[in-house]
């Protein structure tokens, strides 16, 4: 509706972000519906992960505005995964978002090599045991209040389980956090 009116140029970026967010919410709803199917009879779709990673890096650049951090693609080998694009978009997008939100300077290194996506942020790192405990508590509290905290990580974990992908997270205050997703049942493109 707003696009029907003459708006100042400064409104273009926020409107584009609103449109993009609306598209992502539609994808999340589709992913939730897909993941809710326990019969496994959904049609098999494939997604070119290398192309998707580049598009998602572009989509997440706004999270680095005002920071001295940037995404650095170190390797991007062609890879096709057996999943709907919406699921792959949510999984990879969540990992990129977490890295961008926790990095204030330096490189966020992105590598897609073999069947593994690695995202190394330049943040402060964290204690993984304490973080897991806080995450579980936040999910319980969020569920009681009807909130959506932790939905991205839940979808990442659930999507991974559904398609045989494994997520490993390691963190060190001196190096930041490394998230590695290994994609089972995938093939080089």
mmCIF file of C-alpha atoms in Angstrom, residues 36-114:
data_model
loop_
_atom_site.group_PDB
_atom_site.id
_atom_site.type_symbol
_atom_site.label_atom_id
_atom_site.label_comp_id
_atom_site.label_asym_id
_atom_site.label_seq_id
_atom_site.Cartn_x
_atom_site.Cartn_y
_atom_site.Cartn_z
ATOM 1 C CA UNK A 36 4.965 -30.594 11.520
ATOM 2 C CA UNK A 37 4.404 -33.363 8.960
ATOM 3 C CA UNK A 38 5.609 -36.461 10.728
ATOM 4 C CA UNK A 39 4.704 -38.865 7.923
ATOM 5 C CA UNK A 40 7.770 -37.886 5.874
ATOM 6 C CA UNK A 41 5.688 -37.969 2.676
ATOM 7 C CA UNK A 42 6.412 -34.383 1.659
ATOM 8 C CA UNK A 43 7.806 -34.055 -1.858
ATOM 9 C CA UNK A 44 11.594 -34.027 -2.064
ATOM 10 C CA UNK A 45 13.010 -30.664 -3.040
ATOM 11 C CA UNK A 46 16.618 -29.654 -3.556
ATOM 12 C CA UNK A 47 18.363 -26.366 -2.812
ATOM 13 C CA UNK A 48 21.652 -24.981 -4.106
ATOM 14 C CA UNK A 49 23.251 -24.047 -0.810
ATOM 15 C CA UNK A 50 26.182 -22.088 -2.251
ATOM 16 C CA UNK A 51 23.845 -19.656 -4.048
ATOM 17 C CA UNK A 52 21.612 -19.393 -1.008
ATOM 18 C CA UNK A 53 24.536 -18.604 1.327
ATOM 19 C CA UNK A 54 25.575 -15.638 -0.847
ATOM 20 C CA UNK A 55 22.002 -14.308 -0.987
ATOM 21 C CA UNK A 56 21.647 -14.644 2.794
ATOM 22 C CA UNK A 57 24.925 -12.844 3.417
ATOM 23 C CA UNK A 58 23.551 -9.957 1.343
ATOM 24 C CA UNK A 59 20.266 -10.105 3.280
ATOM 25 C CA UNK A 60 22.098 -9.896 6.617
ATOM 26 C CA UNK A 61 24.463 -7.013 5.776
ATOM 27 C CA UNK A 62 22.124 -4.541 7.499
ATOM 28 C CA UNK A 63 22.904 -6.205 10.844
ATOM 29 C CA UNK A 64 26.497 -4.997 10.521
ATOM 30 C CA UNK A 65 25.643 -1.334 9.876
ATOM 31 C CA UNK A 66 27.483 0.893 12.317
ATOM 32 C CA UNK A 67 29.862 -1.922 13.267
ATOM 33 C CA UNK A 68 33.421 -2.544 12.164
ATOM 34 C CA UNK A 69 32.589 -6.139 11.261
ATOM 35 C CA UNK A 70 32.084 -7.717 7.855
ATOM 36 C CA UNK A 71 31.276 -11.049 6.302
ATOM 37 C CA UNK A 72 34.268 -12.672 4.602
ATOM 38 C CA UNK A 73 33.584 -15.626 2.305
ATOM 39 C CA UNK A 74 36.671 -17.843 2.439
ATOM 40 C CA UNK A 75 35.370 -20.732 0.322
ATOM 41 C CA UNK A 76 32.066 -21.396 -1.368
ATOM 42 C CA UNK A 77 32.007 -24.770 -3.088
ATOM 43 C CA UNK A 78 28.895 -25.761 -5.056
ATOM 44 C CA UNK A 79 26.573 -27.893 -2.932
ATOM 45 C CA UNK A 80 23.000 -29.135 -3.361
ATOM 46 C CA UNK A 81 21.032 -30.268 -0.295
ATOM 47 C CA UNK A 82 17.855 -32.338 -0.236
ATOM 48 C CA UNK A 83 15.513 -29.920 1.493
ATOM 49 C CA UNK A 84 13.082 -27.146 0.686
ATOM 50 C CA UNK A 85 14.760 -23.763 0.293
ATOM 51 C CA UNK A 86 12.673 -22.374 3.171
ATOM 52 C CA UNK A 87 14.244 -24.851 5.607
ATOM 53 C CA UNK A 88 17.792 -24.243 4.370
ATOM 54 C CA UNK A 89 17.153 -20.474 4.434
ATOM 55 C CA UNK A 90 16.010 -20.597 8.055
ATOM 56 C CA UNK A 91 18.925 -22.778 9.178
ATOM 57 C CA UNK A 92 21.672 -20.806 7.435
ATOM 58 C CA UNK A 93 20.009 -17.444 8.056
ATOM 59 C CA UNK A 94 19.789 -18.115 11.780
ATOM 60 C CA UNK A 95 23.490 -18.999 11.970
ATOM 61 C CA UNK A 96 24.481 -15.867 10.008
ATOM 62 C CA UNK A 97 22.167 -13.691 12.109
ATOM 63 C CA UNK A 98 23.601 -14.986 15.365
ATOM 64 C CA UNK A 99 27.152 -14.325 14.133
ATOM 65 C CA UNK A 100 26.289 -10.800 12.942
ATOM 66 C CA UNK A 101 24.444 -9.879 16.124
ATOM 67 C CA UNK A 102 27.380 -10.975 18.281
ATOM 68 C CA UNK A 103 30.225 -9.427 16.251
ATOM 69 C CA UNK A 104 31.190 -5.796 16.606
ATOM 70 C CA UNK A 105 34.478 -5.728 14.752
ATOM 71 C CA UNK A 106 36.578 -8.008 12.611
ATOM 72 C CA UNK A 107 35.645 -10.740 10.185
ATOM 73 C CA UNK A 108 32.754 -13.166 10.224
ATOM 74 C CA UNK A 109 34.345 -15.974 8.226
ATOM 75 C CA UNK A 110 31.995 -18.076 6.101
ATOM 76 C CA UNK A 111 33.205 -21.313 4.514
ATOM 77 C CA UNK A 112 31.208 -23.887 2.541
ATOM 78 C CA UNK A 113 33.523 -26.766 1.786
ATOM 79 C CA UNK A 114 32.545 -30.349 1.163
#
